């Protein structure tokens, strides 16, 4: 799932090479991703099986995201709010760790386990609403 999130983020940050007519750099990023995929699959699949392929995909898309973002800021800077994006990601990871820990203590299919997971989801949604409302108010006051 994390790999697919990184792929989506990569698609968003990759717009720079299309807008700046540097599609050769986009192709290079794809070739780097392909090389990472081939090498890591050869290394990790014999050790981890299908999980090795999943980790390879995760690392490949993360690498492509980092390279695409770095080059994008160098050749066609777009002012992403990295602090806010990082806060969302960090919050989601913390909630995931919490739910995983709780699942070890409480049967996930029980009513209590279900209520805790729903509560964590609402906590994350509440955080998003609070952050976006604050951002909306700040934008209107600054404009």
PDB file of C-alpha atoms in Angstrom:
ATOM      1  CA  UNK A   1       0.000   0.000   0.000  1.00  0.00           C
ATOM      2  CA  UNK A   2       2.847   2.367   0.831  1.00  0.00           C
ATOM      3  CA  UNK A   3       4.375   1.739  -2.586  1.00  0.00           C
ATOM      4  CA  UNK A   4       1.157   2.819  -4.283  1.00  0.00           C
ATOM      5  CA  UNK A   5       1.044   5.974  -2.163  1.00  0.00           C
ATOM      6  CA  UNK A   6       4.596   6.806  -3.256  1.00  0.00           C
ATOM      7  CA  UNK A   7       3.639   6.131  -6.875  1.00  0.00           C
ATOM      8  CA  UNK A   8       0.726   8.566  -6.567  1.00  0.00           C
ATOM      9  CA  UNK A   9       2.980  11.183  -5.010  1.00  0.00           C
ATOM     10  CA  UNK A  10       5.533  10.605  -7.762  1.00  0.00           C
ATOM     11  CA  UNK A  11       2.842  11.235 -10.397  1.00  0.00           C
ATOM     12  CA  UNK A  12       2.081  14.536  -8.692  1.00  0.00           C
ATOM     13  CA  UNK A  13       5.681  15.734  -8.467  1.00  0.00           C
ATOM     14  CA  UNK A  14       6.559  14.532 -11.973  1.00  0.00           C
ATOM     15  CA  UNK A  15       4.631  17.309 -13.697  1.00  0.00           C
ATOM     16  CA  UNK A  16       7.759  19.509 -13.726  1.00  0.00           C
ATOM     17  CA  UNK A  17       9.547  17.633 -16.500  1.00  0.00           C
ATOM     18  CA  UNK A  18       6.485  17.822 -18.726  1.00  0.00           C
ATOM     19  CA  UNK A  19       6.031  21.554 -18.133  1.00  0.00           C
ATOM     20  CA  UNK A  20       9.726  22.364 -18.580  1.00  0.00           C
ATOM     21  CA  UNK A  21      10.125  20.161 -21.688  1.00  0.00           C
ATOM     22  CA  UNK A  22      12.660  17.896 -19.966  1.00  0.00           C
ATOM     23  CA  UNK A  23      10.988  14.573 -20.636  1.00  0.00           C
ATOM     24  CA  UNK A  24      14.426  12.971 -21.028  1.00  0.00           C
ATOM     25  CA  UNK A  25      14.851  13.415 -17.278  1.00  0.00           C
ATOM     26  CA  UNK A  26      11.504  11.712 -16.743  1.00  0.00           C
ATOM     27  CA  UNK A  27      12.690   8.801 -18.860  1.00  0.00           C
ATOM     28  CA  UNK A  28      15.910   8.652 -16.829  1.00  0.00           C
ATOM     29  CA  UNK A  29      13.904   8.479 -13.602  1.00  0.00           C
ATOM     30  CA  UNK A  30      11.913   5.592 -15.089  1.00  0.00           C
ATOM     31  CA  UNK A  31      15.103   3.779 -16.102  1.00  0.00           C
ATOM     32  CA  UNK A  32      16.508   4.246 -12.594  1.00  0.00           C
ATOM     33  CA  UNK A  33      13.266   2.808 -11.193  1.00  0.00           C
ATOM     34  CA  UNK A  34      13.480  -0.141 -13.590  1.00  0.00           C
ATOM     35  CA  UNK A  35      17.103  -0.823 -12.587  1.00  0.00           C
ATOM     36  CA  UNK A  36      16.198  -0.709  -8.892  1.00  0.00           C
ATOM     37  CA  UNK A  37      13.295  -3.075  -9.534  1.00  0.00           C
ATOM     38  CA  UNK A  38      15.396  -5.618 -11.431  1.00  0.00           C
ATOM     39  CA  UNK A  39      18.308  -5.608  -8.983  1.00  0.00           C
ATOM     40  CA  UNK A  40      16.224  -5.713  -5.817  1.00  0.00           C
ATOM     41  CA  UNK A  41      13.890  -8.395  -7.186  1.00  0.00           C
ATOM     42  CA  UNK A  42      16.906 -10.562  -7.985  1.00  0.00           C
ATOM     43  CA  UNK A  43      18.241 -10.015  -4.454  1.00  0.00           C
ATOM     44  CA  UNK A  44      15.088 -10.015  -2.333  1.00  0.00           C
ATOM     45  CA  UNK A  45      12.743 -12.552  -3.945  1.00  0.00           C
ATOM     46  CA  UNK A  46      15.019 -15.532  -3.177  1.00  0.00           C
ATOM     47  CA  UNK A  47      15.235 -14.364   0.450  1.00  0.00           C
ATOM     48  CA  UNK A  48      11.719 -13.051   1.167  1.00  0.00           C
ATOM     49  CA  UNK A  49       9.561 -14.528  -1.580  1.00  0.00           C
ATOM     50  CA  UNK A  50       6.651 -12.384  -2.713  1.00  0.00           C
ATOM     51  CA  UNK A  51       7.310  -9.955   0.166  1.00  0.00           C
ATOM     52  CA  UNK A  52      10.657  -9.208  -1.476  1.00  0.00           C
ATOM     53  CA  UNK A  53       8.769  -8.041  -4.540  1.00  0.00           C
ATOM     54  CA  UNK A  54       6.549  -5.828  -2.376  1.00  0.00           C
ATOM     55  CA  UNK A  55       9.568  -4.255  -0.661  1.00  0.00           C
ATOM     56  CA  UNK A  56      11.229  -3.787  -4.046  1.00  0.00           C
ATOM     57  CA  UNK A  57       8.192  -1.908  -5.343  1.00  0.00           C
ATOM     58  CA  UNK A  58       8.128   0.230  -2.188  1.00  0.00           C
ATOM     59  CA  UNK A  59      11.821   1.147  -2.485  1.00  0.00           C
ATOM     60  CA  UNK A  60      11.575   1.737  -6.252  1.00  0.00           C
ATOM     61  CA  UNK A  61       8.667   4.169  -6.026  1.00  0.00           C
ATOM     62  CA  UNK A  62      10.156   5.924  -2.998  1.00  0.00           C
ATOM     63  CA  UNK A  63      13.411   6.406  -4.926  1.00  0.00           C
ATOM     64  CA  UNK A  64      11.584   7.715  -7.973  1.00  0.00           C
ATOM     65  CA  UNK A  65       9.612  10.122  -5.757  1.00  0.00           C
ATOM     66  CA  UNK A  66      12.753  11.468  -4.078  1.00  0.00           C
ATOM     67  CA  UNK A  67      14.647  11.891  -7.366  1.00  0.00           C
ATOM     68  CA  UNK A  68      11.631  13.447  -9.093  1.00  0.00           C
ATOM     69  CA  UNK A  69      11.053  15.866  -6.224  1.00  0.00           C
ATOM     70  CA  UNK A  70      14.740  16.848  -5.974  1.00  0.00           C
ATOM     71  CA  UNK A  71      15.143  17.465  -9.698  1.00  0.00           C
ATOM     72  CA  UNK A  72      11.764  19.157  -9.875  1.00  0.00           C
ATOM     73  CA  UNK A  73      12.745  21.680  -7.210  1.00  0.00           C
ATOM     74  CA  UNK A  74      15.987  22.291  -9.072  1.00  0.00           C
ATOM     75  CA  UNK A  75      14.551  22.746 -12.597  1.00  0.00           C
ATOM     76  CA  UNK A  76      10.926  23.815 -12.054  1.00  0.00           C
ATOM     77  CA  UNK A  77      10.308  24.695  -8.397  1.00  0.00           C
ATOM     78  CA  UNK A  78       6.793  24.126  -7.109  1.00  0.00           C
ATOM     79  CA  UNK A  79       6.196  25.254  -3.500  1.00  0.00           C
ATOM     80  CA  UNK A  80       4.841  22.046  -1.942  1.00  0.00           C
ATOM     81  CA  UNK A  81       3.914  22.282   1.728  1.00  0.00           C
ATOM     82  CA  UNK A  82       6.276  19.519   2.820  1.00  0.00           C
ATOM     83  CA  UNK A  83       5.648  20.210   6.498  1.00  0.00           C
ATOM     84  CA  UNK A  84       1.909  19.582   6.172  1.00  0.00           C
ATOM     85  CA  UNK A  85       2.368  16.554   3.920  1.00  0.00           C
ATOM     86  CA  UNK A  86       4.863  15.131   6.416  1.00  0.00           C
ATOM     87  CA  UNK A  87       2.466  15.721   9.299  1.00  0.00           C
ATOM     88  CA  UNK A  88      -0.270  13.780   7.493  1.00  0.00           C
ATOM     89  CA  UNK A  89       2.116  10.924   6.735  1.00  0.00           C
ATOM     90  CA  UNK A  90       3.542  10.854  10.266  1.00  0.00           C
ATOM     91  CA  UNK A  91       0.038  10.887  11.776  1.00  0.00           C
ATOM     92  CA  UNK A  92      -1.096   8.034   9.533  1.00  0.00           C
ATOM     93  CA  UNK A  93       1.974   5.979  10.471  1.00  0.00           C
ATOM     94  CA  UNK A  94       1.426   6.600  14.179  1.00  0.00           C
ATOM     95  CA  UNK A  95      -2.216   5.584  13.925  1.00  0.00           C
ATOM     96  CA  UNK A  96      -1.217   2.463  11.976  1.00  0.00           C
ATOM     97  CA  UNK A  97       1.328   1.502  14.650  1.00  0.00           C
ATOM     98  CA  UNK A  98      -1.249   2.130  17.385  1.00  0.00           C
ATOM     99  CA  UNK A  99      -3.897   0.013  15.635  1.00  0.00           C
ATOM    100  CA  UNK A 100      -1.381  -2.770  15.015  1.00  0.00           C
ATOM    101  CA  UNK A 101      -0.396  -2.762  18.690  1.00  0.00           C
ATOM    102  CA  UNK A 102      -4.032  -2.724  19.798  1.00  0.00           C
ATOM    103  CA  UNK A 103      -4.790  -5.613  17.422  1.00  0.00           C
ATOM    104  CA  UNK A 104      -2.227  -7.694  19.312  1.00  0.00           C
ATOM    105  CA  UNK A 105      -4.046  -6.987  22.579  1.00  0.00           C
ATOM    106  CA  UNK A 106      -7.677  -7.070  21.454  1.00  0.00           C
ATOM    107  CA  UNK A 107      -9.324  -9.345  18.908  1.00  0.00           C
ATOM    108  CA  UNK A 108      -9.613  -7.124  15.775  1.00  0.00           C
ATOM    109  CA  UNK A 109     -12.988  -8.632  14.806  1.00  0.00           C
ATOM    110  CA  UNK A 110     -14.512  -7.857  18.203  1.00  0.00           C
ATOM    111  CA  UNK A 111     -16.833  -4.910  18.700  1.00  0.00           C
ATOM    112  CA  UNK A 112     -14.202  -3.138  20.830  1.00  0.00           C
ATOM    113  CA  UNK A 113     -11.502  -3.681  18.176  1.00  0.00           C
ATOM    114  CA  UNK A 114     -13.847  -2.347  15.500  1.00  0.00           C
ATOM    115  CA  UNK A 115     -14.754   0.689  17.640  1.00  0.00           C
ATOM    116  CA  UNK A 116     -11.075   1.487  18.255  1.00  0.00           C
ATOM    117  CA  UNK A 117     -10.262   1.326  14.529  1.00  0.00           C
ATOM    118  CA  UNK A 118     -13.257   3.518  13.654  1.00  0.00           C
ATOM    119  CA  UNK A 119     -12.226   5.951  16.405  1.00  0.00           C
ATOM    120  CA  UNK A 120      -8.699   6.108  14.994  1.00  0.00           C
ATOM    121  CA  UNK A 121     -10.127   6.814  11.537  1.00  0.00           C
ATOM    122  CA  UNK A 122     -12.246   9.666  12.915  1.00  0.00           C
ATOM    123  CA  UNK A 123      -9.190  10.974  14.775  1.00  0.00           C
ATOM    124  CA  UNK A 124      -7.266  11.136  11.509  1.00  0.00           C
ATOM    125  CA  UNK A 125     -10.198  12.762   9.692  1.00  0.00           C
ATOM    126  CA  UNK A 126     -10.536  15.285  12.531  1.00  0.00           C
ATOM    127  CA  UNK A 127      -6.842  16.126  12.273  1.00  0.00           C
ATOM    128  CA  UNK A 128      -7.261  16.682   8.532  1.00  0.00           C
ATOM    129  CA  UNK A 129     -10.308  18.910   9.007  1.00  0.00           C
ATOM    130  CA  UNK A 130      -8.529  20.935  11.684  1.00  0.00           C
ATOM    131  CA  UNK A 131      -5.402  21.383   9.555  1.00  0.00           C
ATOM    132  CA  UNK A 132      -7.294  22.243   6.389  1.00  0.00           C
ATOM    133  CA  UNK A 133      -9.703  24.612   8.182  1.00  0.00           C
ATOM    134  CA  UNK A 134      -6.709  26.388   9.755  1.00  0.00           C
ATOM    135  CA  UNK A 135      -5.105  26.590   6.304  1.00  0.00           C
ATOM    136  CA  UNK A 136      -8.337  27.930   4.788  1.00  0.00           C
ATOM    137  CA  UNK A 137      -8.691  30.606   7.478  1.00  0.00           C
ATOM    138  CA  UNK A 138      -5.032  31.606   7.089  1.00  0.00           C
ATOM    139  CA  UNK A 139      -5.431  31.833   3.297  1.00  0.00           C
ATOM    140  CA  UNK A 140      -8.533  34.040   3.549  1.00  0.00           C
ATOM    141  CA  UNK A 141      -6.930  36.347   6.112  1.00  0.00           C
ATOM    142  CA  UNK A 142      -3.732  36.631   4.084  1.00  0.00           C
ATOM    143  CA  UNK A 143      -5.490  37.361   0.792  1.00  0.00           C
TER     144      UNK A 143
END
